[in-house]
mmCIF file of C-alpha atoms in Angstrom:
data_model
loop_
_atom_site.group_PDB
_atom_site.id
_atom_site.type_symbol
_atom_site.label_atom_id
_atom_site.label_comp_id
_atom_site.label_asym_id
_atom_site.label_seq_id
_atom_site.Cartn_x
_atom_site.Cartn_y
_atom_site.Cartn_z
ATOM 1 C CA MET A 15 51.593 17.604 35.908
ATOM 2 C CA ASN A 16 50.311 20.921 36.863
ATOM 3 C CA TYR A 17 46.922 21.605 35.234
ATOM 4 C CA ASN A 18 46.664 25.121 36.462
ATOM 5 C CA LYS A 19 48.134 27.234 33.683
ATOM 6 C CA LYS A 20 48.240 30.919 32.927
ATOM 7 C CA SER A 21 45.803 31.866 30.083
ATOM 8 C CA ILE A 22 45.788 34.958 27.983
ATOM 9 C CA GLU A 23 43.690 36.779 30.451
ATOM 10 C CA ASP A 24 46.405 36.434 33.033
ATOM 11 C CA ILE A 25 48.801 38.568 31.194
ATOM 12 C CA GLU A 26 48.975 42.135 29.575
ATOM 13 C CA VAL A 27 48.446 41.839 25.748
ATOM 14 C CA SER A 28 47.752 45.283 24.703
ATOM 15 C CA GLY A 29 50.260 46.605 22.367
ATOM 16 C CA LYS A 30 52.320 43.401 22.685
ATOM 17 C CA ARG A 31 53.419 41.297 19.859
ATOM 18 C CA VAL A 32 51.670 37.971 20.554
ATOM 19 C CA LEU A 33 52.813 34.813 18.761
ATOM 20 C CA CYS A 34 49.634 32.419 18.870
ATOM 21 C CA ARG A 35 50.128 28.602 17.754
ATOM 22 C CA CYS A 36 46.740 27.486 16.521
ATOM 23 C CA ASP A 37 45.570 24.153 14.948
ATOM 24 C CA PHE A 38 44.717 25.244 11.344
ATOM 25 C CA ASN A 39 45.320 21.656 10.150
ATOM 26 C CA VAL A 40 42.163 21.734 8.177
ATOM 27 C CA PRO A 41 41.041 19.219 5.358
ATOM 28 C CA THR A 42 41.040 20.588 1.810
ATOM 29 C CA LYS A 43 39.861 19.410 -1.582
ATOM 30 C CA ASP A 44 40.879 21.020 -4.946
ATOM 31 C CA GLY A 45 42.389 24.089 -3.217
ATOM 32 C CA LYS A 46 39.286 24.625 -1.000
ATOM 33 C CA ILE A 47 38.728 24.070 2.793
ATOM 34 C CA THR A 48 36.184 21.253 3.328
ATOM 35 C CA SER A 49 35.677 21.869 6.887
ATOM 36 C CA ASP A 50 36.703 25.120 8.735
ATOM 37 C CA LYS A 51 35.754 23.890 12.274
ATOM 38 C CA ARG A 52 39.259 24.286 13.497
ATOM 39 C CA ILE A 53 39.616 27.914 12.238
ATOM 40 C CA VAL A 54 36.158 28.733 13.882
ATOM 41 C CA ALA A 55 37.214 27.081 17.138
ATOM 42 C CA ALA A 56 40.327 29.384 17.359
ATOM 43 C CA MET A 57 38.078 32.540 16.882
ATOM 44 C CA PRO A 58 37.527 33.276 20.567
ATOM 45 C CA THR A 59 41.247 33.393 21.345
ATOM 46 C CA ILE A 60 42.019 35.351 18.277
ATOM 47 C CA GLU A 61 39.232 37.790 18.932
ATOM 48 C CA TYR A 62 40.218 38.378 22.525
ATOM 49 C CA LEU A 63 43.775 39.154 21.416
ATOM 50 C CA VAL A 64 42.457 41.590 18.618
ATOM 51 C CA GLY A 65 40.087 43.193 20.947
ATOM 52 C CA HIS A 66 42.707 43.780 23.547
ATOM 53 C CA GLY A 67 44.959 45.717 21.021
ATOM 54 C CA ALA A 68 47.553 42.924 20.616
ATOM 55 C CA LYS A 69 49.595 42.596 17.448
ATOM 56 C CA VAL A 70 48.435 39.012 16.575
ATOM 57 C CA ILE A 71 50.899 36.653 14.788
ATOM 58 C CA LEU A 72 49.349 33.302 14.046
ATOM 59 C CA CYS A 73 51.133 30.126 13.138
ATOM 60 C CA SER A 74 49.969 26.585 12.476
ATOM 61 C CA HIS A 75 51.127 23.404 10.552
ATOM 62 C CA MET A 76 48.918 21.763 7.874
ATOM 63 C CA GLY A 77 49.256 18.272 6.585
ATOM 64 C CA LYS A 78 52.708 16.515 6.260
ATOM 65 C CA PRO A 79 54.893 18.450 3.654
ATOM 66 C CA LYS A 80 58.148 16.605 2.888
ATOM 67 C CA ASN A 81 60.748 19.171 1.856
ATOM 68 C CA GLY A 82 59.815 22.852 2.279
ATOM 69 C CA TYR A 83 57.194 24.572 0.382
ATOM 70 C CA GLU A 84 54.341 22.699 -1.184
ATOM 71 C CA GLU A 85 51.432 24.719 -2.667
ATOM 72 C CA LYS A 86 48.792 22.341 -1.499
ATOM 73 C CA TYR A 87 49.844 22.741 2.098
ATOM 74 C CA SER A 88 50.121 26.505 1.892
ATOM 75 C CA LEU A 89 48.043 28.431 4.567
ATOM 76 C CA LYS A 90 46.847 30.857 1.940
ATOM 77 C CA VAL A 91 43.223 29.370 2.076
ATOM 78 C CA VAL A 92 43.528 29.679 5.935
ATOM 79 C CA ALA A 93 44.348 33.333 5.797
ATOM 80 C CA GLU A 94 41.487 33.973 3.366
ATOM 81 C CA ARG A 95 39.089 32.285 5.572
ATOM 82 C CA LEU A 96 40.258 34.135 8.627
ATOM 83 C CA SER A 97 39.804 37.441 6.923
ATOM 84 C CA GLU A 98 36.257 36.565 6.265
ATOM 85 C CA LEU A 99 35.640 35.413 9.856
ATOM 86 C CA LEU A 100 37.299 38.457 11.436
ATOM 87 C CA GLY A 101 36.004 41.003 8.933
ATOM 88 C CA LYS A 102 39.585 42.448 8.491
ATOM 89 C CA PRO A 103 42.559 41.541 6.231
ATOM 90 C CA VAL A 104 44.921 38.854 7.396
ATOM 91 C CA ALA A 105 48.224 38.960 5.848
ATOM 92 C CA LEU A 106 50.132 35.772 5.098
ATOM 93 C CA ALA A 107 54.022 35.773 5.547
ATOM 94 C CA ALA A 108 55.718 33.835 3.052
ATOM 95 C CA ASP A 109 58.031 32.189 5.598
ATOM 96 C CA VAL A 110 58.229 30.907 9.096
ATOM 97 C CA GLY A 111 60.286 33.523 11.102
ATOM 98 C CA GLY A 112 62.379 34.597 8.114
ATOM 99 C CA GLU A 113 62.776 38.062 6.371
ATOM 100 C CA ASP A 114 59.041 38.307 5.117
ATOM 101 C CA SER A 115 57.648 37.472 8.595
ATOM 102 C CA LYS A 116 59.993 39.912 10.229
ATOM 103 C CA ALA A 117 58.933 42.726 7.587
ATOM 104 C CA LYS A 118 55.263 41.988 8.026
ATOM 105 C CA VAL A 119 55.368 41.990 11.797
ATOM 106 C CA ALA A 120 57.451 45.148 11.846
ATOM 107 C CA ALA A 121 54.597 47.034 9.971
ATOM 108 C CA MET A 122 51.856 45.816 12.427
ATOM 109 C CA GLN A 123 49.583 48.040 14.413
ATOM 110 C CA PRO A 124 47.701 46.973 17.398
ATOM 111 C CA GLY A 125 44.734 44.745 16.410
ATOM 112 C CA ASP A 126 46.551 43.592 13.151
ATOM 113 C CA VAL A 127 46.619 39.996 12.276
ATOM 114 C CA VAL A 128 49.389 38.251 10.389
ATOM 115 C CA LEU A 129 49.519 34.503 9.727
ATOM 116 C CA LEU A 130 52.938 32.858 9.094
ATOM 117 C CA GLU A 131 53.253 30.248 6.336
ATOM 118 C CA ASN A 132 52.938 26.458 7.337
ATOM 119 C CA THR A 133 55.380 25.786 10.229
ATOM 120 C CA ARG A 134 56.268 22.400 8.642
ATOM 121 C CA PHE A 135 57.719 24.239 5.640
ATOM 122 C CA ALA A 136 60.472 25.161 8.046
ATOM 123 C CA LYS A 137 63.207 22.536 8.327
ATOM 124 C CA GLY A 138 63.651 22.672 12.020
ATOM 125 C CA GLU A 139 59.843 22.411 13.169
ATOM 126 C CA THR A 140 59.523 18.853 13.874
ATOM 127 C CA LYS A 141 63.029 18.426 15.065
ATOM 128 C CA ASN A 142 62.266 21.211 17.722
ATOM 129 C CA ASP A 143 65.446 22.952 16.433
ATOM 130 C CA PRO A 144 66.440 25.884 18.731
ATOM 131 C CA GLU A 145 67.505 28.059 15.819
ATOM 132 C CA LEU A 146 63.888 28.048 14.524
ATOM 133 C CA SER A 147 62.281 28.426 18.051
ATOM 134 C CA LYS A 148 64.620 31.584 18.467
ATOM 135 C CA ALA A 149 63.637 32.895 15.152
ATOM 136 C CA LEU A 150 59.987 32.562 15.990
ATOM 137 C CA ALA A 151 60.528 33.942 19.573
ATOM 138 C CA GLU A 152 62.185 37.122 18.097
ATOM 139 C CA LEU A 153 59.005 38.030 16.315
ATOM 140 C CA ALA A 154 56.932 38.277 19.437
ATOM 141 C CA ASP A 155 56.821 39.366 23.199
ATOM 142 C CA VAL A 156 54.482 36.572 24.392
ATOM 143 C CA PHE A 157 53.740 32.959 23.194
ATOM 144 C CA VAL A 158 50.130 31.694 23.294
ATOM 145 C CA ASN A 159 49.659 28.051 22.770
ATOM 146 C CA ASP A 160 45.979 27.252 21.470
ATOM 147 C CA ALA A 161 46.736 24.067 19.594
ATOM 148 C CA PHE A 162 45.943 21.134 21.824
ATOM 149 C CA GLY A 163 45.769 18.712 19.069
ATOM 150 C CA SER A 164 49.687 19.172 18.707
ATOM 151 C CA ALA A 165 50.519 19.743 22.319
ATOM 152 C CA HIS A 166 51.850 16.047 22.680
ATOM 153 C CA ARG A 167 54.564 16.772 20.048
ATOM 154 C CA ALA A 168 57.790 18.834 21.239
ATOM 155 C CA HIS A 169 57.842 20.902 18.197
ATOM 156 C CA ALA A 170 59.688 24.426 17.769
ATOM 157 C CA SER A 171 56.343 26.207 17.329
ATOM 158 C CA THR A 172 54.449 24.091 20.042
ATOM 159 C CA ALA A 173 57.195 23.842 22.770
ATOM 160 C CA GLY A 174 60.487 25.126 21.771
ATOM 161 C CA VAL A 175 59.612 28.694 21.387
ATOM 162 C CA ALA A 176 58.439 28.767 25.147
ATOM 163 C CA ASP A 177 62.212 28.546 26.106
ATOM 164 C CA TYR A 178 62.516 32.079 25.051
ATOM 165 C CA LEU A 179 59.120 33.805 25.676
ATOM 166 C CA PRO A 180 56.611 33.853 28.443
ATOM 167 C CA ALA A 181 54.073 31.352 27.412
ATOM 168 C CA VAL A 182 50.339 31.008 28.289
ATOM 169 C CA CYS A 183 47.436 29.083 26.881
ATOM 170 C CA GLY A 184 44.427 30.206 24.657
ATOM 171 C CA TYR A 185 40.826 29.343 25.355
ATOM 172 C CA LEU A 186 40.899 26.058 23.596
ATOM 173 C CA VAL A 187 43.840 24.545 25.393
ATOM 174 C CA GLN A 188 42.598 26.192 28.714
ATOM 175 C CA LYS A 189 39.235 24.307 28.428
ATOM 176 C CA GLU A 190 41.065 20.916 27.443
ATOM 177 C CA VAL A 191 43.470 21.191 30.412
ATOM 178 C CA SER A 192 40.932 22.336 32.958
ATOM 179 C CA VAL A 193 38.219 19.845 31.963
ATOM 180 C CA MET A 194 40.275 16.794 31.637
ATOM 181 C CA GLY A 195 42.764 17.739 34.281
ATOM 182 C CA LYS A 196 40.047 17.919 36.745
ATOM 183 C CA ALA A 197 38.419 14.736 35.602
ATOM 184 C CA LEU A 198 41.604 12.839 36.175
ATOM 185 C CA ALA A 199 42.898 14.767 39.259
ATOM 186 C CA ASP A 200 39.716 15.079 41.201
ATOM 187 C CA PRO A 201 36.691 13.464 39.488
ATOM 188 C CA GLU A 202 33.198 13.479 40.803
ATOM 189 C CA ARG A 203 32.395 9.817 41.530
ATOM 190 C CA PRO A 204 31.336 7.219 40.490
ATOM 191 C CA PHE A 205 34.060 7.752 37.603
ATOM 192 C CA VAL A 206 33.567 5.503 34.706
ATOM 193 C CA ALA A 207 36.007 5.157 31.717
ATOM 194 C CA ILE A 208 34.987 3.507 28.452
ATOM 195 C CA LEU A 209 37.660 2.319 26.178
ATOM 196 C CA GLY A 210 37.172 1.022 22.644
ATOM 197 C CA GLY A 211 39.155 0.795 19.528
ATOM 198 C CA ALA A 212 41.162 -2.060 17.928
ATOM 199 C CA LYS A 213 44.233 -2.919 19.671
ATOM 200 C CA VAL A 214 45.124 -3.490 23.455
ATOM 201 C CA SER A 215 48.735 -2.236 22.526
ATOM 202 C CA ASP A 216 47.362 1.167 21.684
ATOM 203 C CA LYS A 217 45.832 1.629 25.102
ATOM 204 C CA LEU A 218 48.240 -0.258 27.501
ATOM 205 C CA ASN A 219 49.337 2.857 29.392
ATOM 206 C CA VAL A 220 45.760 4.307 29.427
ATOM 207 C CA ILE A 221 44.316 1.148 30.858
ATOM 208 C CA GLN A 222 47.069 1.076 33.458
ATOM 209 C CA ASN A 223 46.739 4.862 34.436
ATOM 210 C CA LEU A 224 42.859 4.668 34.662
ATOM 211 C CA LEU A 225 42.682 1.685 36.837
ATOM 212 C CA GLU A 226 44.326 3.868 39.418
ATOM 213 C CA LYS A 227 41.619 6.404 39.133
ATOM 214 C CA VAL A 228 38.333 5.037 38.011
ATOM 215 C CA ASP A 229 35.498 3.142 39.795
ATOM 216 C CA THR A 230 34.340 1.355 36.713
ATOM 217 C CA LEU A 231 36.444 0.509 33.511
ATOM 218 C CA ILE A 232 34.422 -0.412 30.424
ATOM 219 C CA ILE A 233 35.998 -2.271 27.540
ATOM 220 C CA GLY A 234 34.580 -2.527 24.021
ATOM 221 C CA GLY A 235 35.835 -2.622 20.532
ATOM 222 C CA GLY A 236 38.494 -4.971 18.986
ATOM 223 C CA MET A 237 40.492 -4.976 22.175
ATOM 224 C CA ALA A 238 37.722 -6.650 24.252
ATOM 225 C CA TYR A 239 38.435 -9.948 22.431
ATOM 226 C CA THR A 240 41.920 -10.138 23.783
ATOM 227 C CA PHE A 241 40.447 -9.630 27.316
ATOM 228 C CA LEU A 242 37.861 -12.217 26.633
ATOM 229 C CA ALA A 243 40.588 -14.567 25.317
ATOM 230 C CA ALA A 244 42.570 -13.996 28.476
ATOM 231 C CA LYS A 245 39.518 -15.057 30.400
ATOM 232 C CA GLY A 246 39.588 -18.356 28.589
ATOM 233 C CA CYS A 247 36.742 -17.707 26.063
ATOM 234 C CA GLY A 248 37.031 -18.768 22.391
ATOM 235 C CA VAL A 249 36.894 -15.689 20.171
ATOM 236 C CA GLY A 250 36.645 -17.378 16.822
ATOM 237 C CA THR A 251 38.352 -15.285 14.175
ATOM 238 C CA SER A 252 38.036 -12.009 15.953
ATOM 239 C CA LEU A 253 40.901 -9.552 16.261
ATOM 240 C CA LEU A 254 43.345 -10.762 18.877
ATOM 241 C CA ASP A 255 46.451 -9.125 20.302
ATOM 242 C CA GLY A 256 48.171 -12.514 21.135
ATOM 243 C CA GLU A 257 51.075 -11.018 22.933
ATOM 244 C CA LYS A 258 48.809 -9.170 25.354
ATOM 245 C CA LEU A 259 46.980 -12.068 26.885
ATOM 246 C CA ASP A 260 49.102 -12.019 30.056
ATOM 247 C CA TYR A 261 48.893 -8.172 30.355
ATOM 248 C CA CYS A 262 45.029 -8.491 30.153
ATOM 249 C CA ARG A 263 45.069 -11.107 33.019
ATOM 250 C CA GLN A 264 47.314 -8.782 35.083
ATOM 251 C CA MET A 265 44.886 -5.857 34.464
ATOM 252 C CA MET A 266 42.010 -7.864 35.502
ATOM 253 C CA ALA A 267 43.617 -8.971 38.539
ATOM 254 C CA LYS A 268 44.701 -5.432 39.312
ATOM 255 C CA ALA A 269 41.182 -4.303 39.008
ATOM 256 C CA GLU A 270 39.901 -6.919 41.302
ATOM 257 C CA ALA A 271 42.446 -6.001 43.890
ATOM 258 C CA LYS A 272 41.523 -2.322 43.590
ATOM 259 C CA GLY A 273 37.785 -2.979 43.761
ATOM 260 C CA VAL A 274 37.470 -1.626 40.345
ATOM 261 C CA LYS A 275 34.539 -3.033 38.135
ATOM 262 C CA LEU A 276 35.952 -4.144 34.799
ATOM 263 C CA LEU A 277 33.135 -4.734 32.408
ATOM 264 C CA LEU A 278 33.518 -6.791 29.096
ATOM 265 C CA PRO A 279 30.938 -7.588 26.454
ATOM 266 C CA VAL A 280 28.459 -10.137 27.562
ATOM 267 C CA ASP A 281 27.103 -10.577 24.025
ATOM 268 C CA THR A 282 28.760 -9.907 20.719
ATOM 269 C CA THR A 283 27.545 -9.106 17.165
ATOM 270 C CA VAL A 284 29.483 -11.471 14.778
ATOM 271 C CA ALA A 285 29.932 -12.107 11.102
ATOM 272 C CA SER A 286 31.651 -14.461 8.950
ATOM 273 C CA ALA A 287 34.070 -11.907 7.783
ATOM 274 C CA PHE A 288 35.204 -8.153 8.119
ATOM 275 C CA PRO A 289 32.935 -6.127 5.921
ATOM 276 C CA ASP A 290 34.009 -5.314 2.490
ATOM 277 C CA PRO A 291 33.230 -2.637 1.348
ATOM 278 C CA ILE A 292 33.190 -1.216 4.763
ATOM 279 C CA ASP A 293 29.781 0.558 4.454
ATOM 280 C CA GLY A 294 27.880 -2.309 2.621
ATOM 281 C CA GLU A 295 25.124 -4.424 3.754
ATOM 282 C CA ILE A 296 26.352 -7.299 6.136
ATOM 283 C CA ALA A 297 24.750 -10.365 7.507
ATOM 284 C CA VAL A 298 25.260 -10.591 11.342
ATOM 285 C CA GLN A 299 24.050 -12.543 14.318
ATOM 286 C CA VAL A 300 24.246 -11.835 18.052
ATOM 287 C CA VAL A 301 25.804 -14.506 20.238
ATOM 288 C CA PRO A 302 26.959 -14.745 24.016
ATOM 289 C CA SER A 303 30.512 -13.487 24.338
ATOM 290 C CA GLU A 304 31.636 -16.809 25.597
ATOM 291 C CA ALA A 305 30.195 -18.675 22.685
ATOM 292 C CA ILE A 306 31.625 -17.024 19.588
ATOM 293 C CA PRO A 307 31.460 -19.597 16.869
ATOM 294 C CA ALA A 308 35.043 -20.719 15.690
ATOM 295 C CA ASP A 309 34.422 -19.409 11.976
ATOM 296 C CA LYS A 310 32.967 -15.993 13.061
ATOM 297 C CA MET A 311 34.571 -12.566 14.138
ATOM 298 C CA GLY A 312 33.305 -10.205 16.802
ATOM 299 C CA LEU A 313 32.444 -6.742 15.165
ATOM 300 C CA ASP A 314 30.436 -4.804 17.681
ATOM 301 C CA ILE A 315 28.946 -5.321 21.194
ATOM 302 C CA GLY A 316 25.511 -6.865 21.473
ATOM 303 C CA PRO A 317 22.279 -5.556 22.701
ATOM 304 C CA LYS A 318 22.588 -6.858 26.274
ATOM 305 C CA THR A 319 26.135 -5.283 26.491
ATOM 306 C CA MET A 320 24.703 -1.986 25.158
ATOM 307 C CA ALA A 321 22.244 -1.938 28.018
ATOM 308 C CA LEU A 322 24.842 -2.977 30.609
ATOM 309 C CA TYR A 323 27.290 -0.201 29.552
ATOM 310 C CA ALA A 324 24.482 2.340 29.381
ATOM 311 C CA ASP A 325 23.387 1.515 33.018
ATOM 312 C CA ALA A 326 26.842 2.006 34.193
ATOM 313 C CA VAL A 327 26.909 5.433 32.494
ATOM 314 C CA LYS A 328 23.594 6.305 33.890
ATOM 315 C CA ALA A 329 24.932 5.736 37.368
ATOM 316 C CA ALA A 330 28.122 7.840 36.880
ATOM 317 C CA LYS A 331 29.109 11.327 37.773
ATOM 318 C CA THR A 332 32.156 11.441 35.552
ATOM 319 C CA VAL A 333 32.541 9.668 32.194
ATOM 320 C CA VAL A 334 35.570 9.613 29.929
ATOM 321 C CA TRP A 335 35.101 7.835 26.528
ATOM 322 C CA ASN A 336 37.904 6.927 24.016
ATOM 323 C CA GLY A 337 37.312 4.601 20.923
ATOM 324 C CA PRO A 338 34.412 3.070 19.199
ATOM 325 C CA MET A 339 32.670 -0.219 20.301
ATOM 326 C CA GLY A 340 32.602 -1.856 16.996
ATOM 327 C CA VAL A 341 33.403 -1.317 13.086
ATOM 328 C CA PHE A 342 31.670 2.204 13.453
ATOM 329 C CA GLU A 343 32.116 2.985 9.682
ATOM 330 C CA ASN A 344 29.497 0.243 8.815
ATOM 331 C CA PRO A 345 25.932 1.149 9.706
ATOM 332 C CA THR A 346 25.206 -2.394 10.795
ATOM 333 C CA LEU A 347 28.054 -2.414 13.209
ATOM 334 C CA ALA A 348 27.576 1.048 14.584
ATOM 335 C CA LYS A 349 25.001 0.370 16.967
ATOM 336 C CA GLY A 350 27.155 -0.194 19.967
ATOM 337 C CA THR A 351 29.131 3.069 19.474
ATOM 338 C CA ILE A 352 25.802 4.808 18.995
ATOM 339 C CA ALA A 353 24.290 3.279 22.099
ATOM 340 C CA VAL A 354 27.342 4.659 24.147
ATOM 341 C CA ALA A 355 27.180 7.986 22.492
ATOM 342 C CA GLN A 356 23.487 8.210 23.275
ATOM 343 C CA ALA A 357 24.159 7.055 27.040
ATOM 344 C CA LEU A 358 26.679 9.800 27.459
ATOM 345 C CA ALA A 359 24.366 12.432 25.825
ATOM 346 C CA GLU A 360 21.511 11.479 28.119
ATOM 347 C CA SER A 361 23.605 11.244 31.270
ATOM 348 C CA GLY A 362 23.771 14.002 34.010
ATOM 349 C CA ALA A 363 27.278 13.352 34.344
ATOM 350 C CA VAL A 364 30.503 15.463 33.399
ATOM 351 C CA THR A 365 31.114 13.603 29.898
ATOM 352 C CA ILE A 366 34.504 13.830 28.279
ATOM 353 C CA VAL A 367 35.049 12.297 24.764
ATOM 354 C CA GLY A 368 38.624 11.941 23.559
ATOM 355 C CA GLY A 369 39.011 12.851 20.052
ATOM 356 C CA GLY A 370 39.145 10.410 16.965
ATOM 357 C CA ASP A 371 36.254 8.239 16.158
ATOM 358 C CA SER A 372 34.360 8.697 19.365
ATOM 359 C CA ALA A 373 34.207 12.447 18.725
ATOM 360 C CA ALA A 374 33.188 11.808 15.020
ATOM 361 C CA ALA A 375 30.390 9.538 16.463
ATOM 362 C CA CYS A 376 29.004 12.222 18.782
ATOM 363 C CA GLU A 377 29.142 14.820 16.100
ATOM 364 C CA GLN A 378 27.482 12.708 13.410
ATOM 365 C CA LEU A 379 24.725 11.688 15.587
ATOM 366 C CA GLY A 380 24.005 15.235 16.621
ATOM 367 C CA PHE A 381 24.889 14.567 20.367
ATOM 368 C CA ALA A 382 27.895 16.903 20.340
ATOM 369 C CA ASP A 383 26.051 19.676 22.258
ATOM 370 C CA LYS A 384 24.946 17.367 24.916
ATOM 371 C CA ILE A 385 28.578 16.248 25.892
ATOM 372 C CA THR A 386 30.369 18.317 28.373
ATOM 373 C CA HIS A 387 33.741 18.367 26.412
ATOM 374 C CA ILE A 388 34.901 16.831 23.024
ATOM 375 C CA SER A 389 38.637 16.943 22.923
ATOM 376 C CA THR A 390 40.256 18.403 19.737
ATOM 377 C CA GLY A 391 43.246 16.244 19.921
ATOM 378 C CA GLY A 392 43.098 12.540 19.417
ATOM 379 C CA GLY A 393 46.722 11.480 20.187
ATOM 380 C CA ALA A 394 47.170 14.308 22.778
ATOM 381 C CA SER A 395 43.947 13.285 24.588
ATOM 382 C CA LEU A 396 45.110 9.686 24.626
ATOM 383 C CA GLU A 397 48.503 10.726 26.124
ATOM 384 C CA PHE A 398 46.583 12.944 28.625
ATOM 385 C CA LEU A 399 44.670 9.835 29.849
ATOM 386 C CA GLU A 400 47.909 7.854 30.146
ATOM 387 C CA GLY A 401 48.998 10.603 32.705
ATOM 388 C CA ARG A 402 51.901 11.548 30.324
ATOM 389 C CA GLU A 403 53.233 15.156 30.586
ATOM 390 C CA LEU A 404 52.353 16.951 27.214
ATOM 391 C CA PRO A 405 55.329 19.090 26.096
ATOM 392 C CA GLY A 406 53.012 21.928 24.569
ATOM 393 C CA ILE A 407 51.288 22.100 28.031
ATOM 394 C CA ALA A 408 54.393 21.691 30.323
ATOM 395 C CA CYS A 409 56.021 24.631 28.829
ATOM 396 C CA LEU A 410 53.340 27.137 29.791
ATOM 397 C CA LEU A 411 53.629 29.214 32.777
ATOM 398 C CA ASN A 412 51.633 27.955 36.083
ATOM 399 C CA LYS A 413 49.213 30.172 37.914
#
């Protein structure tokens, strides 16, 4: 996949109608936005387009509406917040590429901003219907994709519209593609990848792809127990992907053949049951990974493993991290994840954190500004690490 894509700075936008796909999928409660982080993140691209005299037509999905318009998924609240941030009115079109969109776009002056209603209110959006892609393309002269979090989905507003318009990326997508693309294509070494999370089956392709590229692969989280079991360790009542034991053995053999260090937990924090409630007090003990008692389950990495993983990060020049080391939602079982986040924050390496829980951990702990890049897309960043082509990126013009 070509990571060298044209951006908004590589084309003329002045006086042009620019359709910009953003990620305004913000959380709301009682009709109010509870976090406007994604709207704020889109501002540099929007401000560049406004400042360069484009007619800026924004679009995004929000939530998962089932059939057409649902008030709780309307982008009205987003239009209001955008107006406040931009200090100018942002009109909301009542449809997605229909009559109201056309009328509002026709009335635009350079520097004006119009937001289309939730793209998923349109039937053809998730089916990537060419009719909808055409209707959207007719509104504009140029397409800008700045929604990395949706780039792994081939929808009408993320990929389909690029069949009919010249397409470039905004600043958010440009940063994702250049930082993650460089790390995977030409990393500074040693290159260390840390994978966590529950199931091996969620990360099959990631493990396979990263073993071709990294110097050290670190495994934590629930999936570590399947690897430990594949080595012949008893894992008690820990999470086990029973069908993936052979796969784990193959991956360990592949790592050995390629001279890649594959690190597994040497000690484990165990308890007699999964914590319920998830955030309550829980009695734990630390045991060697090869001696997990039959009636206990592993729920986090132990202190020796935290030190081992931190040392590997300290020696690295590039680190990619995706997935927590334990049941991060419980403070007693968050220590392993916190230790990894801290090691990344203190490392002098290029550090990339791929969305989801790992990103939340860095943000909650206040380490976000010490990480080179925190991906805005959980699913998209995972597919990126798998080496898959993302439809919302592939459709953009190459430099």
